[in-house]
Short mmCIF file of C-alpha atoms and ligand atoms in Angstrom, two decimals:
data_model
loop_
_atom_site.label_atom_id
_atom_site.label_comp_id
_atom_site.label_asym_id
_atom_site.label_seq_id
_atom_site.Cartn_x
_atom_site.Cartn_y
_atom_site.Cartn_z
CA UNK D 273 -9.55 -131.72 -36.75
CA UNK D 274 -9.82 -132.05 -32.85
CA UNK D 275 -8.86 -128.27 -32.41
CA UNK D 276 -12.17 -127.69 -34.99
CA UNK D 277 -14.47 -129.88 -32.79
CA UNK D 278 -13.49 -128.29 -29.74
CA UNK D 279 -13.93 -124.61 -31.80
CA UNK D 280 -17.72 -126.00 -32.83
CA UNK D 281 -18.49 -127.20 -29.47
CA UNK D 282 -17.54 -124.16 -27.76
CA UNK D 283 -19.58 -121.77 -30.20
CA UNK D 284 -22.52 -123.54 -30.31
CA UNK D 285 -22.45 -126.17 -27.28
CA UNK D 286 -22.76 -129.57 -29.05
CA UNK D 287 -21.19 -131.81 -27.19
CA UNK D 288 -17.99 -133.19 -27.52
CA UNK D 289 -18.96 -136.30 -29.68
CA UNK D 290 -21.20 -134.75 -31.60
CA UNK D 291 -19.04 -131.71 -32.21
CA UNK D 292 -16.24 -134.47 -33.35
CA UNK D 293 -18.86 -135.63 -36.04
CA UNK D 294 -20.25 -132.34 -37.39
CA UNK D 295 -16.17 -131.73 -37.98
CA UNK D 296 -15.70 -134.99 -40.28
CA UNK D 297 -18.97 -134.80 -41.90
CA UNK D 298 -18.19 -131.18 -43.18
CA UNK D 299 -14.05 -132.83 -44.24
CA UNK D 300 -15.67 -135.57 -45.46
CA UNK D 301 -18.26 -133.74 -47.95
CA UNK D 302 -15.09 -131.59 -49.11
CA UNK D 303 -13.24 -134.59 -49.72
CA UNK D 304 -15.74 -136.78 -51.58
CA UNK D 305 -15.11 -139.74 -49.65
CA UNK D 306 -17.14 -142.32 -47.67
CA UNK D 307 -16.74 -141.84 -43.41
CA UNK D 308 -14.69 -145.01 -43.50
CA UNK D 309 -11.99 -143.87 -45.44
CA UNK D 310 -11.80 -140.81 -43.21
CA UNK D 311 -11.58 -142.66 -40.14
CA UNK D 312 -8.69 -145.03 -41.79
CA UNK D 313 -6.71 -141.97 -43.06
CA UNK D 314 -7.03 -139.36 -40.02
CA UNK D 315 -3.98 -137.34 -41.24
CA UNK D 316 -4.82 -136.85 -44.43
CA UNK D 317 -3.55 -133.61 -45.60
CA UNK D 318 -5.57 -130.93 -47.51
CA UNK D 319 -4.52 -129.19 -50.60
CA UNK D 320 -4.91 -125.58 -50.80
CA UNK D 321 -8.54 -125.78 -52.32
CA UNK D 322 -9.69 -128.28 -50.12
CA UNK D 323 -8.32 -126.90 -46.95
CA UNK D 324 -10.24 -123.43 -48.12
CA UNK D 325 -13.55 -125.12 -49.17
CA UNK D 326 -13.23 -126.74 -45.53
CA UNK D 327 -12.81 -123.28 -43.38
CA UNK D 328 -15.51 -122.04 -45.42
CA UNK D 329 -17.83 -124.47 -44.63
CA UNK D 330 -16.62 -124.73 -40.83
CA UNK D 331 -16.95 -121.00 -40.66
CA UNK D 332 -20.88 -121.16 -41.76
CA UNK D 333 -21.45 -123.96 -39.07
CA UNK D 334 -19.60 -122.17 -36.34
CA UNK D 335 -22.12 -118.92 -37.22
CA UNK D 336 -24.66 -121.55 -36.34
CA UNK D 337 -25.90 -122.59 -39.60
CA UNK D 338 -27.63 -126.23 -39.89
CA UNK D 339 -25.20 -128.72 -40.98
CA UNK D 340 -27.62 -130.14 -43.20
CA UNK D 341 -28.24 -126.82 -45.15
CA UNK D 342 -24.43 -126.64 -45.36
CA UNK D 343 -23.95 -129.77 -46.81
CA UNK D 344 -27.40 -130.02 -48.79
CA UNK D 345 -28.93 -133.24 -47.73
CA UNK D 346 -29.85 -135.02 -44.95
CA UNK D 347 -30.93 -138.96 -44.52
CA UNK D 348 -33.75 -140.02 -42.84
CA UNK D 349 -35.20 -143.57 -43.25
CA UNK D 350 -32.63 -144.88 -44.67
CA UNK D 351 -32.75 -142.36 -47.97
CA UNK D 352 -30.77 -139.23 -48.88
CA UNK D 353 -33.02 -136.05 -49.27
CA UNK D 354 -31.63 -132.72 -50.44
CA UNK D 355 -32.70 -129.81 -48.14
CA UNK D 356 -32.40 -126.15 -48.44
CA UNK D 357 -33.58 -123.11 -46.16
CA UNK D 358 -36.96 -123.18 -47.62
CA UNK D 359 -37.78 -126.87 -46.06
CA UNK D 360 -37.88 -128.30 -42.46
CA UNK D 361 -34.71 -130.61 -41.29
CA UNK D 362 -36.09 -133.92 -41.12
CA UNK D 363 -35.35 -135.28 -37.97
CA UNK D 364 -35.25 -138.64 -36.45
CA UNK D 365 -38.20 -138.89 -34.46
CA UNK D 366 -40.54 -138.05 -37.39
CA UNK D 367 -39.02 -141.64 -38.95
CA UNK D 368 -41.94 -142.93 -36.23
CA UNK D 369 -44.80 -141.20 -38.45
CA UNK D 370 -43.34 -142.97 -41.33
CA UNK D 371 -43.38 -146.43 -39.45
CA UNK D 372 -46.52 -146.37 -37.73
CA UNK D 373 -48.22 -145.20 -41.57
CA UNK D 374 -46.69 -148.08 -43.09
CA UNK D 375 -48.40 -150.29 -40.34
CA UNK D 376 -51.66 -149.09 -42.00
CA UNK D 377 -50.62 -149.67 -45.69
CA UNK D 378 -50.74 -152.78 -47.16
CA UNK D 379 -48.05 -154.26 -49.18
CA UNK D 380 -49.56 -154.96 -52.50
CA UNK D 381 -53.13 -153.61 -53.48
CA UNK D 382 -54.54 -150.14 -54.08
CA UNK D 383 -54.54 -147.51 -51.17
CA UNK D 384 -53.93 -144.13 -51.23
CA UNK D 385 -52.23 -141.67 -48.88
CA UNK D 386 -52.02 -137.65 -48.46
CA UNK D 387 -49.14 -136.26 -47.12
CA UNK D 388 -50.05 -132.64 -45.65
CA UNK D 389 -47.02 -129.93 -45.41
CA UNK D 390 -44.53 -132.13 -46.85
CA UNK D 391 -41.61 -129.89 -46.93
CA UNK D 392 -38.24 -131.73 -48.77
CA UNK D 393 -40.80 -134.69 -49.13
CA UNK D 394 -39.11 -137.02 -46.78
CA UNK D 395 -42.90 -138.33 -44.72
CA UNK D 396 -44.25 -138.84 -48.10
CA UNK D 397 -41.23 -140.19 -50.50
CA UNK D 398 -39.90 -142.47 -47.71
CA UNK D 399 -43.82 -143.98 -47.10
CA UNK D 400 -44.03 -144.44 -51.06
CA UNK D 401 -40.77 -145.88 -51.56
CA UNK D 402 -41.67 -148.68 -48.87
CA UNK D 403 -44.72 -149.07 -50.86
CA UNK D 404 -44.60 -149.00 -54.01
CA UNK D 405 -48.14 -149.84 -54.75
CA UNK D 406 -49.45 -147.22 -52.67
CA UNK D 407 -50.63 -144.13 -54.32
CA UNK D 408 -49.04 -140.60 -52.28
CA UNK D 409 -50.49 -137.38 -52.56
CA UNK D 410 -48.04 -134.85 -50.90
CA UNK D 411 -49.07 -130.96 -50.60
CA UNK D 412 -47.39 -127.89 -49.04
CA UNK D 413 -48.44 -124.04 -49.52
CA UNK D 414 -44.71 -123.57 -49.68
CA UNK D 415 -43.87 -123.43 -54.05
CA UNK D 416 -39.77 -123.49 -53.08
CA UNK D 417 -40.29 -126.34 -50.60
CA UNK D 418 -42.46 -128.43 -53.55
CA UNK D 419 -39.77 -127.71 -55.76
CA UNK D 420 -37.12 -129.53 -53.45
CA UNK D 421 -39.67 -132.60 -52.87
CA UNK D 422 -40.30 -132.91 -56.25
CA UNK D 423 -36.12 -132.80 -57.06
CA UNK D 424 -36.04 -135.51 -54.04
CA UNK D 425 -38.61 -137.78 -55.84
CA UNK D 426 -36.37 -137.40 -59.12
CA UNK D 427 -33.36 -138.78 -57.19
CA UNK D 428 -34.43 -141.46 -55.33
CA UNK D 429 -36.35 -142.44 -58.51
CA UNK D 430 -39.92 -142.54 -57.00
CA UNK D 431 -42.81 -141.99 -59.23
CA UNK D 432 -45.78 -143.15 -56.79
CA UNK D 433 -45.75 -139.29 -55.20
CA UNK D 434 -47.26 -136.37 -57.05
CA UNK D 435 -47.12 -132.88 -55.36
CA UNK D 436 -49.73 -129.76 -55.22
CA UNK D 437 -49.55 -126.44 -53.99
CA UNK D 438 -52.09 -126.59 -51.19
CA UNK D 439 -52.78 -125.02 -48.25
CA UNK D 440 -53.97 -127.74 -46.20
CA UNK D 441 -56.77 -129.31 -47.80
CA UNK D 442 -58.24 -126.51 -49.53
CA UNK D 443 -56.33 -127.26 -52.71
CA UNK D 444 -57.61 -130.88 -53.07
CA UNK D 445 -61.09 -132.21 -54.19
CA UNK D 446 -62.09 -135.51 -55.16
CA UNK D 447 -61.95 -139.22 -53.86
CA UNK D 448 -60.75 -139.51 -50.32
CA UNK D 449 -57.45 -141.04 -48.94
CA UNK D 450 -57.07 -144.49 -46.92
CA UNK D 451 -54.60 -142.67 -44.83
CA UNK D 452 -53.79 -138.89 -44.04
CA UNK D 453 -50.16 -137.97 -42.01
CA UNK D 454 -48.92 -135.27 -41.35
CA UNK D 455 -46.33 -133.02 -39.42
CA UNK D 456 -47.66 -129.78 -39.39
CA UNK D 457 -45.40 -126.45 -37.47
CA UNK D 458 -46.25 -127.13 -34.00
CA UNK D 459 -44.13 -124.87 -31.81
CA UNK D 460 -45.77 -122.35 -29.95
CA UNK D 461 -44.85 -118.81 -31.14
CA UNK D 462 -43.05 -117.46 -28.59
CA UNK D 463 -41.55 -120.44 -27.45
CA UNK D 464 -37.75 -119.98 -26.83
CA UNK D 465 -36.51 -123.14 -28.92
CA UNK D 466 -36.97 -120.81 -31.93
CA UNK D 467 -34.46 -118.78 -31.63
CA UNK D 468 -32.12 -121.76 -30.78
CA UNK D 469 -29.65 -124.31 -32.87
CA UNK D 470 -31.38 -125.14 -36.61
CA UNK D 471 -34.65 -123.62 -35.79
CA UNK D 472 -32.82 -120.34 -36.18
CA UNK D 473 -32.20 -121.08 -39.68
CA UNK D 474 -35.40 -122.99 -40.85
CA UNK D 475 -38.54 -121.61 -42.65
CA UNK D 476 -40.73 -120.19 -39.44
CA UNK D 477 -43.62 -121.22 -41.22
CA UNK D 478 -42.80 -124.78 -40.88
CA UNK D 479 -42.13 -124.52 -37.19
CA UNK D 480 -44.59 -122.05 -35.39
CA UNK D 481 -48.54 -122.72 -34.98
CA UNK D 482 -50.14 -119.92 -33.09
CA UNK D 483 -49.91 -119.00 -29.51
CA UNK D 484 -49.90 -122.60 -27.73
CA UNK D 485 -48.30 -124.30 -31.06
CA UNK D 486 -51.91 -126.26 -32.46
CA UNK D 487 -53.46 -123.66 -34.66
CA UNK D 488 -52.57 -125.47 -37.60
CA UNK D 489 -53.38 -129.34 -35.66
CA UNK D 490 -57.04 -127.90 -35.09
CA UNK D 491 -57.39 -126.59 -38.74
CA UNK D 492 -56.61 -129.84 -40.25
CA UNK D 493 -58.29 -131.89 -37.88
CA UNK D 494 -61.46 -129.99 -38.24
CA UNK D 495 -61.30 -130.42 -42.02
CA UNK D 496 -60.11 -134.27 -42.33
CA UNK D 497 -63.77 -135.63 -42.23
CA UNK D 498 -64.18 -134.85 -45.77
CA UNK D 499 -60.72 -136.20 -46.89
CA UNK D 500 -60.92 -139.34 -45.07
CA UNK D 501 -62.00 -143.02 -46.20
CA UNK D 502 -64.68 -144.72 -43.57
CA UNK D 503 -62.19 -146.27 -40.88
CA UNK D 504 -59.24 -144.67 -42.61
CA UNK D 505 -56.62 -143.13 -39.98
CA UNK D 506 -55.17 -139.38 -39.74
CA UNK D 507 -51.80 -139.73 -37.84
CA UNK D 508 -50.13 -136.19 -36.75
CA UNK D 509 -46.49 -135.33 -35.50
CA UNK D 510 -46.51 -132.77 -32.21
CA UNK D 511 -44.90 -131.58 -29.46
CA UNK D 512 -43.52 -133.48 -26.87
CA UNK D 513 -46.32 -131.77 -24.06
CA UNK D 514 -48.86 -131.84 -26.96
CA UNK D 515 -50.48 -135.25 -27.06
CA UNK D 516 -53.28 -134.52 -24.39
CA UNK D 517 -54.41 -131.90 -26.09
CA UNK D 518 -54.24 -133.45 -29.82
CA UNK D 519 -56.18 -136.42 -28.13
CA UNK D 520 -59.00 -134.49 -26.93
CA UNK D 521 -59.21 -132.18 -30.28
CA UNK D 522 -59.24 -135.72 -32.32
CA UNK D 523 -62.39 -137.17 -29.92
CA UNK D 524 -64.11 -133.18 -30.30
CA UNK D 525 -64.13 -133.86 -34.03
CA UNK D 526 -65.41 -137.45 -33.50
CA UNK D 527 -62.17 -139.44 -33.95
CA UNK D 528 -62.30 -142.97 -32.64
CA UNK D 529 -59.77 -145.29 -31.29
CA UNK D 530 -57.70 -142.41 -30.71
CA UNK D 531 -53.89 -142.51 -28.96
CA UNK D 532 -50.64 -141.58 -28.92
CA UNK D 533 -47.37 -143.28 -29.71
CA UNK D 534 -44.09 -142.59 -27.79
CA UNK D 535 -40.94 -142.15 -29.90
CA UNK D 536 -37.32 -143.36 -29.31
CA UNK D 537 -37.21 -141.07 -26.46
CA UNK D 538 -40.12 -142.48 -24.75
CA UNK D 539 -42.09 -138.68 -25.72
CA UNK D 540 -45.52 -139.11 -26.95
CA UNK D 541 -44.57 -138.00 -30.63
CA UNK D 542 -47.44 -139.25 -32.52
CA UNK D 543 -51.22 -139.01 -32.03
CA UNK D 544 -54.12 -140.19 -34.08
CA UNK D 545 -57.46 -141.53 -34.42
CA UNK D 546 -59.94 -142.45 -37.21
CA UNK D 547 -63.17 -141.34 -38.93
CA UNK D 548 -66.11 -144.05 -38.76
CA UNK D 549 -68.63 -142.02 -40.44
N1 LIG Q 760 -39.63 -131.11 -34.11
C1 LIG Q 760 -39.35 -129.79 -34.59
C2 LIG Q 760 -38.52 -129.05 -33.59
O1 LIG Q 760 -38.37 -129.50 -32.49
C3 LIG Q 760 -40.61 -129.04 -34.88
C4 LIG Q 760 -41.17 -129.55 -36.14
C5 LIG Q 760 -42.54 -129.05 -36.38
O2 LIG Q 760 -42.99 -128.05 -35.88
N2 LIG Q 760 -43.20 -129.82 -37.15
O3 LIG Q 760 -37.95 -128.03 -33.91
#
């Protein structure tokens, strides 16, 4: 076990402790038991199968392959979503979207929220599981990515979230939303982070946004007006040097009280504003 965290550190330079981790996690989804019991029986001895089913799946993650892809799911906000190729990672510092949405939704009492590019689902599921009252509209121009948020609502037993192929808005029509979020691809396209760790293995079109990363951040905020409640908030996910720029592109299109939130690593993660007329 040690010798196979040193092995996935090496090839792919994760750090010791988290190189330790990635090791168990992989053991621990072969053997079908909790972390704790792990950590309480560190010798444990493989069978045959198991030891097999183990070097296969340390093999894939020393070629660099996401451990979440390898194992199928990954938790964020506190819930387990399944995740394949064809969806985004969800990753920690998108739980602040999720928080700073529920500040805006009421616990009890109609209000209804659109979820743009949802990928596995996990903005959208996690904001309707914390209210259930709320009603969640979640759409991606990705079919294969709808089918794995719609197999994630299934699980976790949600029924406030239905799903539509759209890209962007232009699939939708109708009443407008209390609240838009989203986390669109914002990485610039020939920005080197691409061809580095997961990003490697994830869709491209759920990462890369044009030539300085906000093609897609200027589409939909040029087009929320229509979508959007009087007073109702759009909240966005960018890059950690984008929040000027997503600032001043909210106040072109006449957002008010608009500003930017700083996530757990003190990067300003989250931007948004809201429509008065
Ligand atoms: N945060 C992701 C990354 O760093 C990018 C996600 C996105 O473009 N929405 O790879």
């Amino acid at each position: 076990m040690q010798a196979d965290a040193a092995r996935l550190n090496t090839a792919l330079d994760l750090g010791a402790a988290t190189a330790r981790i990635e090791a168990q996690c992989l053991l621990q989804h072969v053997l079908e038991v909790p972390r704790s019991y792990l950590l309480a029986h560190s010798e444990h001895a493989l069978d045959e199968i198991r030891q097999e089913a183990y070097d296969s799946l340390l093999q894939r993650r020393l070629q660099g392959e996401p451990v979440a892809y390898i194992l199928g799911e990954r938790e964020f906000f506190g819930l387990s979503f399944k995740v394949t190729p064809d969806t985004l990672i969800p990753r920690p510092e998108t739980e602040l979207l999720v928080e700073l949405a529920l500040e805006h939704i009421p616990v009890r009492g109609q209000f209804r929220v659109l979820d743009l590019g949802t990928g596995s689902g996990a903005i959208a599921l996690s904001i309707a599981h914390a209210r259930p009252g709320a009603d969640v509209m979640a759409v991606d121009t990705s079919e294969a990515a709808l089918q794995v948020a719609t197999e994630n609502a299934r699980r976790l037993g949600i029924a406030n979230t239905r799903f539509l192929r759209s890209d962007w808005f232009s699939g939708l029509a109708g009443q407008p939303y209390d609240l838009i979020v989203s986390n669109p691809p914002y990485v610039a396209a020939g920005d080197v982070h691409l061809s580095q760790g997961d990003a490697r293995f994830e869709p491209i079109s759920a990462l890369a946004a044009g030539a300085d990363g906000l093609d897609d951040i200027r589409r939909i905020v040029a087009q929320a007006r229509d979508f959007l409640e009087r007073d109702a908030w759009l909240l966005l996910e960018h890059g950690y040097d984008q929040a000027d720029k997503v600032r001043s592109i909210l106040q072109q299109h006449g957002f008010t009280g608009v500003m930017s939130v700083k996530d757990m690593a003190g990067i300003e993660r989250v931007s948004g504003g809201k429509l008065q007329n």
